[in-house]
XYZ file of C-alpha atoms in Angstrom:
497
model
C 80.446 235.076 -59.420
C 78.996 238.206 -58.489
C 80.747 240.612 -55.877
C 78.012 239.619 -53.293
C 78.506 236.006 -53.464
C 82.508 236.457 -53.141
C 81.828 238.616 -50.458
C 79.958 236.602 -48.642
C 82.079 233.783 -49.276
C 84.839 235.886 -47.705
C 82.550 236.582 -44.597
C 81.699 232.868 -44.175
C 85.272 232.119 -43.797
C 85.673 234.816 -41.012
C 82.759 233.119 -39.187
C 83.206 230.299 -39.426
C 86.632 230.964 -37.665
C 85.104 232.783 -35.182
C 82.682 230.020 -34.320
C 85.269 227.724 -33.907
C 87.076 229.329 -31.213
C 83.804 229.461 -28.628
C 82.976 226.121 -29.695
C 86.404 224.982 -28.754
C 85.771 225.906 -25.072
C 82.378 225.236 -24.115
C 82.737 225.109 -20.558
C 84.949 228.279 -20.414
C 82.668 229.713 -23.048
C 79.250 229.092 -20.910
C 81.335 230.249 -17.512
C 81.869 233.735 -19.063
C 78.507 234.200 -19.710
C 77.526 233.001 -16.316
C 79.764 235.727 -14.851
C 78.678 237.990 -17.249
C 75.002 237.518 -16.827
C 75.272 237.502 -13.129
C 77.293 240.832 -12.663
C 75.389 242.574 -15.078
C 71.868 241.748 -13.244
C 73.432 242.194 -9.617
C 71.602 245.233 -9.324
C 68.112 244.355 -10.703
C 65.111 244.019 -8.813
C 65.298 240.023 -9.398
C 69.516 240.111 -8.653
C 68.840 241.807 -5.286
C 65.876 239.414 -4.456
C 67.894 236.484 -5.121
C 71.514 237.724 -3.441
C 73.144 237.963 -6.718
C 76.256 239.739 -5.321
C 77.000 237.169 -3.556
C 76.825 234.145 -6.396
C 80.260 233.428 -6.878
C 79.608 229.840 -9.294
C 76.676 228.045 -10.450
C 76.521 226.084 -7.422
C 75.461 229.068 -5.545
C 73.356 229.946 -8.231
C 71.193 226.925 -8.445
C 70.668 227.129 -4.618
C 69.679 230.760 -4.711
C 67.240 230.681 -7.864
C 64.748 227.900 -8.304
C 63.662 227.125 -12.173
C 60.864 228.500 -12.853
C 58.580 228.894 -16.221
C 56.406 232.115 -17.403
C 53.818 231.446 -14.536
C 56.396 231.437 -11.939
C 57.936 234.498 -13.453
C 55.124 236.299 -14.136
C 55.365 238.816 -11.358
C 58.243 240.422 -12.129
C 57.335 240.104 -16.041
C 54.405 241.890 -15.160
C 56.194 244.790 -13.383
C 58.291 245.268 -16.654
C 55.068 245.283 -18.372
C 53.792 248.007 -16.570
C 56.755 250.251 -17.129
C 59.085 249.388 -14.354
C 62.812 249.746 -14.691
C 65.593 247.471 -13.742
C 63.253 244.636 -12.848
C 64.914 241.865 -14.372
C 67.809 243.207 -16.529
C 69.537 246.788 -16.206
C 66.862 249.372 -17.660
C 63.474 248.849 -20.084
C 63.594 245.832 -22.978
C 63.449 247.159 -25.974
C 60.332 244.879 -27.274
C 58.022 242.581 -25.868
C 57.601 239.631 -28.003
C 53.981 238.364 -27.440
C 53.360 234.921 -27.666
C 50.171 232.494 -27.038
C 50.585 231.471 -23.383
C 48.349 228.606 -21.713
C 47.035 229.557 -18.256
C 47.931 232.903 -18.563
C 46.956 233.995 -21.886
C 49.192 236.036 -23.716
C 53.092 235.949 -22.638
C 55.078 238.999 -22.688
C 59.013 238.017 -23.177
C 61.498 240.318 -22.894
C 64.161 241.472 -25.443
C 66.499 243.890 -24.510
C 69.483 245.712 -26.380
C 72.298 242.993 -25.479
C 69.668 240.001 -26.519
C 68.467 241.355 -29.892
C 71.289 241.290 -31.870
C 71.913 237.719 -30.972
C 68.855 236.637 -32.751
C 69.828 238.203 -36.206
C 73.563 237.064 -35.988
C 72.312 234.011 -35.413
C 70.286 233.607 -38.272
C 72.497 235.438 -40.729
C 75.674 232.653 -39.351
C 73.502 229.768 -40.061
C 73.783 230.883 -43.803
C 77.469 231.516 -43.783
C 78.020 227.946 -42.201
C 76.245 226.602 -45.025
C 78.259 228.800 -47.847
C 81.551 228.090 -45.855
C 80.442 223.990 -45.690
C 79.157 223.791 -49.438
C 80.921 226.819 -51.200
C 76.846 227.999 -52.310
C 76.698 231.407 -52.310
C 74.925 232.428 -55.447
C 71.340 231.949 -54.113
C 72.712 235.638 -52.114
C 71.674 237.516 -55.673
C 67.876 235.861 -55.875
C 65.167 236.422 -54.136
C 64.134 235.288 -50.486
C 61.312 234.560 -48.713
C 60.473 234.600 -44.964
C 57.022 233.899 -43.924
C 57.119 235.669 -40.678
C 54.318 237.287 -38.355
C 53.220 240.671 -39.420
C 56.065 243.465 -38.868
C 53.478 245.599 -37.413
C 53.838 246.684 -33.686
C 51.829 247.890 -31.083
C 53.228 250.032 -28.152
C 53.204 249.373 -24.343
C 54.044 251.460 -21.842
C 56.825 253.000 -24.386
C 57.831 249.530 -25.518
C 57.325 248.157 -28.930
C 55.266 244.923 -28.963
C 54.779 242.301 -31.480
C 55.460 238.558 -32.985
C 58.947 237.819 -33.084
C 59.176 237.371 -36.241
C 57.507 240.505 -36.950
C 60.277 242.254 -34.785
C 62.779 240.235 -36.300
C 61.740 241.942 -40.067
C 62.758 245.525 -39.114
C 66.673 243.947 -38.528
C 66.849 242.579 -41.811
C 70.340 243.897 -43.391
C 70.300 246.745 -45.769
C 72.176 244.074 -48.309
C 69.076 241.658 -48.589
C 66.409 244.228 -48.170
C 66.367 244.495 -52.349
C 65.814 240.726 -52.786
C 63.385 239.821 -49.789
C 59.767 239.295 -50.245
C 57.123 239.562 -49.802
C 56.381 243.260 -49.582
C 55.471 244.978 -46.652
C 52.052 245.653 -47.807
C 51.572 241.811 -47.943
C 53.367 241.046 -44.784
C 50.818 243.091 -42.641
C 48.062 241.198 -43.531
C 46.442 239.632 -40.369
C 44.280 237.096 -41.916
C 47.119 233.963 -42.839
C 45.122 232.334 -45.899
C 44.589 235.955 -47.558
C 48.284 236.567 -46.610
C 49.563 233.500 -48.418
C 47.317 234.086 -51.211
C 48.731 237.467 -51.451
C 52.553 235.923 -51.208
C 51.735 233.316 -54.029
C 50.840 236.097 -56.671
C 53.603 238.643 -55.525
C 55.750 235.631 -55.919
C 55.264 233.046 -58.686
C 57.062 234.923 -61.420
C 60.189 235.779 -59.299
C 63.351 234.027 -58.959
C 62.905 232.671 -55.679
C 66.346 230.877 -54.336
C 65.372 230.672 -50.760
C 62.653 230.160 -49.027
C 61.975 229.856 -45.104
C 59.298 229.595 -42.730
C 57.921 227.092 -40.288
C 57.023 223.635 -42.778
C 53.546 223.345 -42.505
C 52.872 227.064 -43.655
C 55.008 226.742 -46.071
C 53.431 223.660 -47.260
C 50.143 225.742 -47.552
C 52.238 227.947 -49.941
C 53.345 225.542 -51.900
C 50.479 223.840 -52.502
C 48.912 227.126 -53.184
C 51.411 227.582 -55.665
C 50.947 224.452 -57.371
C 47.387 225.079 -57.818
C 47.649 228.605 -58.920
C 50.442 227.177 -62.063
C 49.674 223.057 -62.047
C 53.501 222.754 -62.127
C 55.791 221.528 -59.145
C 57.436 224.297 -57.222
C 60.797 223.086 -58.419
C 59.703 224.253 -62.426
C 58.143 227.261 -61.031
C 61.069 228.408 -58.979
C 64.184 226.951 -61.094
C 66.905 228.129 -58.944
C 65.126 227.702 -56.004
C 67.881 225.110 -53.838
C 67.658 226.019 -50.309
C 64.652 225.883 -47.856
C 65.757 227.443 -43.903
C 63.133 226.246 -41.261
C 62.383 226.047 -37.735
C 59.807 225.465 -35.211
C 58.931 221.737 -36.020
C 60.389 218.750 -36.705
C 61.258 218.548 -40.664
C 60.935 215.045 -41.253
C 57.734 214.478 -41.246
C 57.049 216.756 -43.615
C 60.081 215.420 -45.973
C 58.311 213.420 -48.417
C 55.678 215.535 -49.167
C 57.761 218.416 -49.697
C 59.917 216.696 -52.146
C 56.661 216.077 -54.219
C 55.761 219.349 -54.545
C 58.919 220.436 -55.276
C 59.735 217.866 -57.601
C 62.962 217.288 -56.857
C 65.264 217.650 -52.965
C 66.831 220.552 -52.435
C 69.302 221.447 -49.155
C 68.124 222.630 -46.115
C 68.980 224.382 -43.022
C 67.434 223.893 -39.134
C 67.294 226.591 -36.947
C 66.304 226.714 -33.240
C 64.648 230.235 -32.712
C 62.103 231.235 -29.937
C 61.008 234.141 -28.392
C 63.218 233.604 -25.326
C 66.516 233.108 -27.322
C 67.910 232.026 -30.542
C 69.529 228.616 -29.029
C 70.926 226.181 -31.929
C 71.494 226.194 -35.859
C 72.450 223.443 -38.359
C 76.135 224.313 -39.360
C 76.675 221.248 -41.074
C 74.902 219.621 -44.057
C 77.137 216.233 -43.258
C 76.396 215.717 -39.079
C 73.627 215.514 -37.461
C 71.999 218.258 -35.285
C 72.283 221.527 -34.534
C 75.003 223.803 -33.416
C 74.330 225.083 -29.865
C 74.967 228.698 -29.404
C 77.367 228.867 -26.335
C 78.527 232.196 -26.817
C 75.188 234.104 -27.049
C 73.926 235.635 -23.710
C 72.543 232.061 -22.737
C 73.709 230.241 -19.826
C 72.268 226.773 -20.275
C 71.208 224.113 -17.636
C 69.717 220.647 -18.401
C 67.935 218.431 -16.556
C 67.235 214.699 -17.293
C 63.796 214.807 -18.750
C 62.723 211.319 -16.339
C 64.145 213.211 -13.511
C 62.261 216.462 -14.182
C 59.104 215.884 -12.238
C 60.683 214.720 -9.374
C 61.405 216.496 -5.937
C 65.048 218.330 -6.618
C 66.227 217.311 -9.892
C 70.157 217.711 -10.623
C 70.800 220.868 -12.700
C 73.392 219.819 -15.119
C 75.853 222.441 -17.100
C 77.108 222.219 -20.273
C 80.120 220.244 -19.020
C 78.359 217.615 -17.688
C 75.779 216.578 -20.316
C 75.635 213.099 -22.001
C 75.133 211.627 -25.690
C 71.605 210.221 -26.385
C 69.634 211.601 -23.368
C 66.568 213.608 -23.373
C 66.798 217.142 -21.184
C 64.622 219.738 -20.187
C 66.399 222.978 -21.565
C 66.693 225.553 -18.828
C 67.769 229.185 -20.118
C 69.088 232.597 -18.146
C 69.789 235.141 -20.523
C 70.676 238.858 -21.233
C 66.999 239.789 -21.651
C 66.592 238.826 -17.716
C 65.178 235.151 -17.740
C 66.909 233.387 -14.796
C 66.764 229.500 -14.835
C 63.940 229.739 -17.047
C 61.814 226.575 -18.601
C 61.491 226.959 -21.941
C 59.420 224.078 -21.918
C 61.578 222.098 -25.099
C 63.589 218.918 -24.636
C 66.647 218.414 -26.458
C 69.062 215.473 -26.958
C 73.014 215.597 -27.568
C 73.874 214.141 -31.331
C 77.880 215.510 -30.692
C 79.840 216.732 -27.770
C 82.713 218.110 -29.674
C 81.038 220.301 -30.615
C 78.259 220.730 -28.935
C 75.120 219.754 -31.100
C 71.726 219.344 -29.966
C 68.206 217.873 -31.790
C 64.733 218.993 -30.640
C 62.905 216.201 -28.999
C 59.723 217.473 -27.664
C 58.073 219.556 -25.238
C 57.932 218.433 -21.618
C 54.394 219.328 -21.741
C 53.881 217.461 -24.906
C 54.026 214.072 -24.021
C 51.911 210.802 -23.639
C 51.991 209.077 -20.193
C 48.255 208.120 -19.379
C 49.555 205.043 -18.362
C 53.327 205.361 -17.512
C 54.198 205.232 -21.349
C 56.627 208.592 -21.542
C 56.054 208.701 -25.064
C 57.590 211.880 -26.250
C 57.320 213.614 -29.418
C 60.629 212.420 -31.090
C 59.534 208.701 -30.526
C 56.132 209.535 -32.595
C 57.838 211.137 -35.204
C 60.326 208.629 -35.613
C 57.841 205.937 -35.616
C 56.122 207.186 -38.509
C 58.847 207.734 -40.881
C 60.036 204.241 -40.353
C 56.479 202.832 -41.400
C 56.549 205.381 -44.271
C 59.989 204.072 -45.565
C 59.478 201.643 -48.480
C 55.727 203.168 -49.218
C 54.301 205.668 -51.044
C 52.306 206.835 -48.025
C 52.485 210.409 -47.344
C 50.960 212.743 -44.763
C 50.502 216.262 -44.519
C 49.948 216.668 -40.542
C 49.020 214.378 -37.446
C 48.828 214.164 -33.676
C 48.559 211.845 -30.969
C 45.842 211.476 -27.861
C 45.480 208.538 -25.453
C 41.707 206.824 -25.778
C 41.487 205.701 -22.004
C 37.862 204.620 -22.134
C 36.929 203.347 -25.429
C 33.537 202.259 -26.142
C 34.924 198.427 -26.027
C 37.995 196.693 -25.688
C 41.653 197.880 -24.488
C 42.822 201.733 -24.089
C 45.216 202.712 -27.119
C 47.149 205.671 -28.391
C 44.707 207.406 -30.951
C 46.791 208.789 -34.532
C 44.909 211.302 -36.044
C 46.514 211.780 -39.688
C 45.779 213.784 -42.353
C 46.696 211.607 -45.448
C 47.998 212.818 -48.509
C 48.437 209.413 -50.018
C 46.759 206.722 -48.175
C 47.821 203.465 -47.377
C 46.426 200.593 -49.084
C 45.731 198.951 -45.611
C 45.221 201.398 -42.841
C 45.356 198.610 -40.302
C 48.557 197.155 -41.479
C 50.417 200.832 -41.364
C 49.312 201.407 -37.834
C 50.848 197.876 -37.046
C 53.980 199.221 -38.467
C 53.975 202.292 -36.726
C 52.866 200.710 -33.264
C 55.670 198.254 -34.405
C 58.522 200.808 -34.644
C 56.906 202.496 -31.338
C 57.796 199.377 -29.532
C 61.152 199.319 -30.308
C 61.834 203.062 -29.530
C 59.686 202.552 -25.957
C 60.078 200.176 -23.643
C 57.190 201.015 -21.229
C 54.833 201.143 -24.389
C 56.391 197.925 -25.312
C 55.595 196.628 -21.750
C 52.011 198.192 -21.556
C 51.410 196.335 -25.103
C 52.818 192.825 -23.767
C 50.866 193.156 -20.659
C 47.667 194.012 -22.734
C 46.839 196.960 -20.988
C 47.102 199.010 -24.275
C 46.430 197.604 -27.627
C 47.869 198.320 -30.979
C 47.377 201.967 -31.892
C 44.398 202.805 -33.739
C 44.593 205.699 -36.794
C 41.711 207.954 -37.221
C 41.903 210.236 -40.747
C 41.312 213.456 -40.812
C 40.273 214.631 -43.943
C 41.807 217.472 -46.121
C 42.824 220.642 -44.337
C 41.314 218.941 -41.556
C 44.151 219.957 -38.973
C 44.192 223.349 -40.781
C 40.458 224.166 -40.271
C 41.257 223.249 -36.846
C 43.882 225.815 -35.760
C 41.690 228.564 -37.644
C 38.740 227.454 -35.110
C 40.780 227.752 -31.911
C 42.576 231.000 -33.848
C 45.585 229.976 -34.143
C 46.369 229.644 -37.966
C 49.443 230.252 -39.683
C 52.229 232.421 -37.969
C 54.799 231.049 -35.828
C 51.727 228.525 -34.516
C 52.350 224.928 -34.268
C 49.725 222.039 -33.436
C 51.399 219.512 -30.777
C 52.372 216.197 -31.507
C 51.285 215.282 -28.274
C 48.957 215.447 -25.924
C 48.254 213.961 -22.671
C 44.459 214.493 -22.590
C 41.724 214.123 -25.448
C 41.627 218.052 -25.699
C 42.731 218.181 -29.411
C 41.304 214.791 -30.049
C 37.434 215.684 -29.087
C 38.084 218.912 -30.845
C 39.082 217.201 -34.142
C 35.783 214.740 -33.821
C 33.440 217.271 -33.238
C 34.545 219.686 -35.780
C 34.207 216.786 -38.382
C 31.694 214.757 -37.237
């Protein structure tokens, strides 16, 4: 055992003990965060506009601060972007994390000197939790790769600007710098395919032991490695045993990854976003990710099925229930207040509080009142694949409201690595799994409002070509699992017709 791995085990124990303390007092931990946030921001423009000086409880806060998304907060953010100080948080941000918006174009999410350390600590602590539980630490001596956005930053009114993953790249600790790949020169390549090709050339002869990134883009890296070497990734990197990922559910990719790697490897799931680092997988034995209650973020939860009603109830951490889908609302030490990040979560444990990401509140299908969410389609596909040799690269689902003939249906666009022998029978298996999960969908099938779903196969690299066509190939960009309209579906059909 090296000095570095020995030290990592000791440090992992220290962090584990600290984590147990705040995780064991969840309500008190969140109350402390809440009080500190309100006190710190009371003299900001937002704090004055919302009378933070008179807020002494969450009830006061909920009465004075409505839930907002980026569009509703944009007037304040625009003032920060123009260089005004003390708008949402004291002073100016350290950075803006630039993300793709929907109706507003680019979104600028502030990162402050108070919020930035938590992004780094959370990623570090996820690895330390793995070391503490498993005792495995030798990988800290091997090479590690993080597939991420370019670390080159722009500047806007004296504030650095870039993708979150590129900003975080500047905070890699010194003790990991010698192990970390790819090189700076490769990391700043803009074109994703060119970048992945360069990463393959830099890494195929290295002792890669930890690989991290969004599964869909790591898959591309693995496929290119396999094409170059003609071997499984696990044979190319004999000591590769830890995959760290975030951004999307890994389950639809797991079978494909096992095939590309040639064996199973441990994995750690993260829940990071530009707005904050919310959770990480703290156990290989328990389901879900530990919700970070002491990370400068105050959480609220609104039941997803009540979210679009008038004045839905806003729950705090002590009021949530197992298994329900909640829209995640955050207030942060970067100056986001009662902010809807768009993600839905469900709790898998209340002691400690662990969550799984179940989808996006904007990514759903309810064209007929079925209220289908991302977790349901992912689980249905996984169930249909069990016990078969079917392998899926990527998929998305959309409603077909006006078919040429017959009843409407849900159309599943699937890029198969290994197709089912009987596509209709496979579609029926998915449909059966969907009906077991979603009573509304089942009622629509029984009532002959909808017919059984239809699978439309997408050719090899079809989704990659689609993402490239809209300028969102690589980086942190993700394909939506669900759409309540035909925008993506029609684009796919037009692209390959």
